[in-house]
Amino acid sequence: MTSTLFSPITLSGVTFPNRVVISPMCQYSAPDGAASDWHMAHLGQFAMSRAGLLLLEATAVEPAGRISPLCLALYSDAQEAALARVVTMLRYAGGDMPLGIQLGHAGRKGSCHMPWDGGHGLTPEEGGWPIVGPSALPYDDRRAVPEALDEAGMERIAAAFVDAAERADRI
């Protein structure tokens, strides 16, 4: 049997040159949510791989949606400009390699230390921020109790996803 790994595939009108996908990887290297030189180097190596698709890491749609203080985000003009710089390089290095982005919201798992520092919740004294969730139940006993989302909160987050998607599309 012949492998189809390196054969093209079309999904939702997008043709990928092969079926190799670079999965999104949280890098915890985005001060104020802005893509940095780290992203240039890290993602640049994958752009040159000629994989079928490169997915950018989980990208927060609002400040409370960040996992950690150094998570990539796309809710401000400065973050959009920083990510545009990286995407410009990726398009140069990767040619016509399709790019994707994983937009996300950490919810009750947000406001945390880096994984290598234990990953537990940040206190307000450590720079932690209020988190939200579907209920007021904490993720675990090392995290803050989230504010339970009401309909207005869910609508705000939905609108933040739309705004971040529009920003990503402009890039």
mmCIF file with all atom_site columns, C-alpha atoms in Angstrom, residues 71-171:
data_model
loop_
_atom_site.group_PDB
_atom_site.id
_atom_site.type_symbol
_atom_site.label_atom_id
_atom_site.label_alt_id
_atom_site.label_comp_id
_atom_site.label_asym_id
_atom_site.label_entity_id
_atom_site.label_seq_id
_atom_site.pdbx_PDB_ins_code
_atom_site.Cartn_x
_atom_site.Cartn_y
_atom_site.Cartn_z
_atom_site.occupancy
_atom_site.B_iso_or_equiv
_atom_site.pdbx_formal_charge
_atom_site.auth_seq_id
_atom_site.auth_comp_id
_atom_site.auth_asym_id
_atom_site.auth_atom_id
_atom_site.pdbx_PDB_model_num
ATOM 1   C CA . CYS A 1 71  ? 0.815   33.889 26.039 1.00 0.00 ? 71  CYS A CA 1
ATOM 2   C CA . LEU A 1 72  ? 0.318   35.044 22.471 1.00 0.00 ? 72  LEU A CA 1
ATOM 3   C CA . ALA A 1 73  ? -2.766  37.228 22.036 1.00 0.00 ? 73  ALA A CA 1
ATOM 4   C CA . LEU A 1 74  ? -4.626  39.061 19.295 1.00 0.00 ? 74  LEU A CA 1
ATOM 5   C CA . TYR A 1 75  ? -6.851  41.658 20.944 1.00 0.00 ? 75  TYR A CA 1
ATOM 6   C CA . SER A 1 76  ? -4.846  44.847 20.362 1.00 0.00 ? 76  SER A CA 1
ATOM 7   C CA . ASP A 1 77  ? -3.381  46.773 17.455 1.00 0.00 ? 77  ASP A CA 1
ATOM 8   C CA . ALA A 1 78  ? 0.136   46.251 18.840 1.00 0.00 ? 78  ALA A CA 1
ATOM 9   C CA . GLN A 1 79  ? -0.382  42.477 18.965 1.00 0.00 ? 79  GLN A CA 1
ATOM 10  C CA . GLU A 1 80  ? -1.774  42.498 15.431 1.00 0.00 ? 80  GLU A CA 1
ATOM 11  C CA . ALA A 1 81  ? 1.250   44.443 14.159 1.00 0.00 ? 81  ALA A CA 1
ATOM 12  C CA . ALA A 1 82  ? 3.715   42.123 15.917 1.00 0.00 ? 82  ALA A CA 1
ATOM 13  C CA . LEU A 1 83  ? 2.025   39.025 14.537 1.00 0.00 ? 83  LEU A CA 1
ATOM 14  C CA . ALA A 1 84  ? 1.866   40.577 11.058 1.00 0.00 ? 84  ALA A CA 1
ATOM 15  C CA . ARG A 1 85  ? 5.660   40.926 11.155 1.00 0.00 ? 85  ARG A CA 1
ATOM 16  C CA . VAL A 1 86  ? 6.010   37.211 11.906 1.00 0.00 ? 86  VAL A CA 1
ATOM 17  C CA . VAL A 1 87  ? 3.453   36.190 9.277  1.00 0.00 ? 87  VAL A CA 1
ATOM 18  C CA . THR A 1 88  ? 5.241   38.285 6.643  1.00 0.00 ? 88  THR A CA 1
ATOM 19  C CA . MET A 1 89  ? 8.422   36.341 7.374  1.00 0.00 ? 89  MET A CA 1
ATOM 20  C CA . LEU A 1 90  ? 6.532   33.019 7.327  1.00 0.00 ? 90  LEU A CA 1
ATOM 21  C CA . ARG A 1 91  ? 5.070   33.793 3.915  1.00 0.00 ? 91  ARG A CA 1
ATOM 22  C CA . TYR A 1 92  ? 8.535   34.623 2.631  1.00 0.00 ? 92  TYR A CA 1
ATOM 23  C CA . ALA A 1 93  ? 10.184  31.542 4.152  1.00 0.00 ? 93  ALA A CA 1
ATOM 24  C CA . GLY A 1 94  ? 7.329   29.135 3.500  1.00 0.00 ? 94  GLY A CA 1
ATOM 25  C CA . GLY A 1 95  ? 6.170   30.346 0.123  1.00 0.00 ? 95  GLY A CA 1
ATOM 26  C CA . ASP A 1 96  ? 2.570   29.359 -0.325 1.00 0.00 ? 96  ASP A CA 1
ATOM 27  C CA . MET A 1 97  ? 2.432   27.165 2.805  1.00 0.00 ? 97  MET A CA 1
ATOM 28  C CA . PRO A 1 98  ? -1.039  27.542 4.312  1.00 0.00 ? 98  PRO A CA 1
ATOM 29  C CA . LEU A 1 99  ? -1.059  29.142 7.746  1.00 0.00 ? 99  LEU A CA 1
ATOM 30  C CA . GLY A 1 100 ? -3.656  28.799 10.472 1.00 0.00 ? 100 GLY A CA 1
ATOM 31  C CA . ILE A 1 101 ? -4.109  30.154 13.963 1.00 0.00 ? 101 ILE A CA 1
ATOM 32  C CA . GLN A 1 102 ? -5.652  28.595 17.046 1.00 0.00 ? 102 GLN A CA 1
ATOM 33  C CA . LEU A 1 103 ? -7.758  31.296 18.680 1.00 0.00 ? 103 LEU A CA 1
ATOM 34  C CA . GLY A 1 104 ? -8.637  30.477 22.245 1.00 0.00 ? 104 GLY A CA 1
ATOM 35  C CA . HIS A 1 105 ? -9.751  31.513 25.683 1.00 0.00 ? 105 HIS A CA 1
ATOM 36  C CA . ALA A 1 106 ? -8.254  29.893 28.771 1.00 0.00 ? 106 ALA A CA 1
ATOM 37  C CA . GLY A 1 107 ? -11.379 30.444 30.871 1.00 0.00 ? 107 GLY A CA 1
ATOM 38  C CA . ARG A 1 108 ? -10.976 28.993 34.355 1.00 0.00 ? 108 ARG A CA 1
ATOM 39  C CA . LYS A 1 109 ? -7.529  27.643 33.417 1.00 0.00 ? 109 LYS A CA 1
ATOM 40  C CA . GLY A 1 110 ? -6.146  31.164 32.935 1.00 0.00 ? 110 GLY A CA 1
ATOM 41  C CA . SER A 1 111 ? -3.893  33.443 34.983 1.00 0.00 ? 111 SER A CA 1
ATOM 42  C CA . CYS A 1 112 ? -1.193  30.831 35.614 1.00 0.00 ? 112 CYS A CA 1
ATOM 43  C CA . HIS A 1 113 ? 2.502   30.531 36.196 1.00 0.00 ? 113 HIS A CA 1
ATOM 44  C CA . MET A 1 114 ? 4.583   29.092 33.375 1.00 0.00 ? 114 MET A CA 1
ATOM 45  C CA . PRO A 1 115 ? 4.424   25.288 33.179 1.00 0.00 ? 115 PRO A CA 1
ATOM 46  C CA . TRP A 1 116 ? 8.093   25.011 34.212 1.00 0.00 ? 116 TRP A CA 1
ATOM 47  C CA . ASP A 1 117 ? 7.216   27.042 37.327 1.00 0.00 ? 117 ASP A CA 1
ATOM 48  C CA . GLY A 1 118 ? 4.446   24.649 38.328 1.00 0.00 ? 118 GLY A CA 1
ATOM 49  C CA . GLY A 1 119 ? 1.596   25.994 36.209 1.00 0.00 ? 119 GLY A CA 1
ATOM 50  C CA . HIS A 1 120 ? -0.542  26.865 39.219 1.00 0.00 ? 120 HIS A CA 1
ATOM 51  C CA . GLY A 1 121 ? -2.661  29.991 39.426 1.00 0.00 ? 121 GLY A CA 1
ATOM 52  C CA . LEU A 1 122 ? -1.113  33.416 39.847 1.00 0.00 ? 122 LEU A CA 1
ATOM 53  C CA . THR A 1 123 ? -2.181  35.412 42.873 1.00 0.00 ? 123 THR A CA 1
ATOM 54  C CA . PRO A 1 124 ? -3.045  39.096 42.450 1.00 0.00 ? 124 PRO A CA 1
ATOM 55  C CA . GLU A 1 125 ? 0.281   39.920 44.143 1.00 0.00 ? 125 GLU A CA 1
ATOM 56  C CA . GLU A 1 126 ? 2.057   37.906 41.429 1.00 0.00 ? 126 GLU A CA 1
ATOM 57  C CA . GLY A 1 127 ? 0.262   39.783 38.650 1.00 0.00 ? 127 GLY A CA 1
ATOM 58  C CA . GLY A 1 128 ? -2.701  37.429 38.296 1.00 0.00 ? 128 GLY A CA 1
ATOM 59  C CA . TRP A 1 129 ? -5.954  38.634 36.760 1.00 0.00 ? 129 TRP A CA 1
ATOM 60  C CA . PRO A 1 130 ? -9.609  37.755 37.307 1.00 0.00 ? 130 PRO A CA 1
ATOM 61  C CA . ILE A 1 131 ? -10.697 34.663 35.401 1.00 0.00 ? 131 ILE A CA 1
ATOM 62  C CA . VAL A 1 132 ? -14.081 33.546 34.107 1.00 0.00 ? 132 VAL A CA 1
ATOM 63  C CA . GLY A 1 133 ? -15.725 30.204 33.522 1.00 0.00 ? 133 GLY A CA 1
ATOM 64  C CA . PRO A 1 134 ? -19.055 28.513 32.864 1.00 0.00 ? 134 PRO A CA 1
ATOM 65  C CA . SER A 1 135 ? -19.502 28.279 36.643 1.00 0.00 ? 135 SER A CA 1
ATOM 66  C CA . ALA A 1 136 ? -17.810 29.500 39.806 1.00 0.00 ? 136 ALA A CA 1
ATOM 67  C CA . LEU A 1 137 ? -15.970 26.186 40.183 1.00 0.00 ? 137 LEU A CA 1
ATOM 68  C CA . PRO A 1 138 ? -12.159 26.407 40.072 1.00 0.00 ? 138 PRO A CA 1
ATOM 69  C CA . TYR A 1 139 ? -10.197 24.200 37.703 1.00 0.00 ? 139 TYR A CA 1
ATOM 70  C CA . ASP A 1 140 ? -8.286  22.707 40.640 1.00 0.00 ? 140 ASP A CA 1
ATOM 71  C CA . ASP A 1 141 ? -7.310  23.554 44.204 1.00 0.00 ? 141 ASP A CA 1
ATOM 72  C CA . ARG A 1 142 ? -4.306  25.611 43.058 1.00 0.00 ? 142 ARG A CA 1
ATOM 73  C CA . ARG A 1 143 ? -6.355  28.105 41.043 1.00 0.00 ? 143 ARG A CA 1
ATOM 74  C CA . ALA A 1 144 ? -8.661  31.003 41.773 1.00 0.00 ? 144 ALA A CA 1
ATOM 75  C CA . VAL A 1 145 ? -12.420 30.692 41.721 1.00 0.00 ? 145 VAL A CA 1
ATOM 76  C CA . PRO A 1 146 ? -13.599 32.039 38.363 1.00 0.00 ? 146 PRO A CA 1
ATOM 77  C CA . GLU A 1 147 ? -16.423 34.488 37.898 1.00 0.00 ? 147 GLU A CA 1
ATOM 78  C CA . ALA A 1 148 ? -19.376 32.564 36.477 1.00 0.00 ? 148 ALA A CA 1
ATOM 79  C CA . LEU A 1 149 ? -20.190 33.879 33.026 1.00 0.00 ? 149 LEU A CA 1
ATOM 80  C CA . ASP A 1 150 ? -23.641 35.249 32.407 1.00 0.00 ? 150 ASP A CA 1
ATOM 81  C CA . GLU A 1 151 ? -25.148 35.805 28.964 1.00 0.00 ? 151 GLU A CA 1
ATOM 82  C CA . ALA A 1 152 ? -23.509 39.228 28.616 1.00 0.00 ? 152 ALA A CA 1
ATOM 83  C CA . GLY A 1 153 ? -20.117 37.722 29.478 1.00 0.00 ? 153 GLY A CA 1
ATOM 84  C CA . MET A 1 154 ? -20.550 34.951 26.914 1.00 0.00 ? 154 MET A CA 1
ATOM 85  C CA . GLU A 1 155 ? -21.560 37.515 24.298 1.00 0.00 ? 155 GLU A CA 1
ATOM 86  C CA . ARG A 1 156 ? -18.461 39.594 25.142 1.00 0.00 ? 156 ARG A CA 1
ATOM 87  C CA . ILE A 1 157 ? -16.206 36.577 24.651 1.00 0.00 ? 157 ILE A CA 1
ATOM 88  C CA . ALA A 1 158 ? -17.968 35.595 21.420 1.00 0.00 ? 158 ALA A CA 1
ATOM 89  C CA . ALA A 1 159 ? -17.420 39.136 20.142 1.00 0.00 ? 159 ALA A CA 1
ATOM 90  C CA . ALA A 1 160 ? -13.744 38.899 21.177 1.00 0.00 ? 160 ALA A CA 1
ATOM 91  C CA . PHE A 1 161 ? -13.395 35.740 19.046 1.00 0.00 ? 161 PHE A CA 1
ATOM 92  C CA . VAL A 1 162 ? -14.934 37.574 16.082 1.00 0.00 ? 162 VAL A CA 1
ATOM 93  C CA . ASP A 1 163 ? -12.605 40.553 16.573 1.00 0.00 ? 163 ASP A CA 1
ATOM 94  C CA . ALA A 1 164 ? -9.526  38.305 16.828 1.00 0.00 ? 164 ALA A CA 1
ATOM 95  C CA . ALA A 1 165 ? -10.602 36.359 13.729 1.00 0.00 ? 165 ALA A CA 1
ATOM 96  C CA . GLU A 1 166 ? -10.961 39.624 11.812 1.00 0.00 ? 166 GLU A CA 1
ATOM 97  C CA . ARG A 1 167 ? -7.513  40.722 12.992 1.00 0.00 ? 167 ARG A CA 1
ATOM 98  C CA . ALA A 1 168 ? -6.048  37.363 11.905 1.00 0.00 ? 168 ALA A CA 1
ATOM 99  C CA . ASP A 1 169 ? -7.740  37.661 8.531  1.00 0.00 ? 169 ASP A CA 1
ATOM 100 C CA . ARG A 1 170 ? -6.221  41.131 7.995  1.00 0.00 ? 170 ARG A CA 1
ATOM 101 C CA . ILE A 1 171 ? -2.769  39.734 8.627  1.00 0.00 ? 171 ILE A CA 1
#
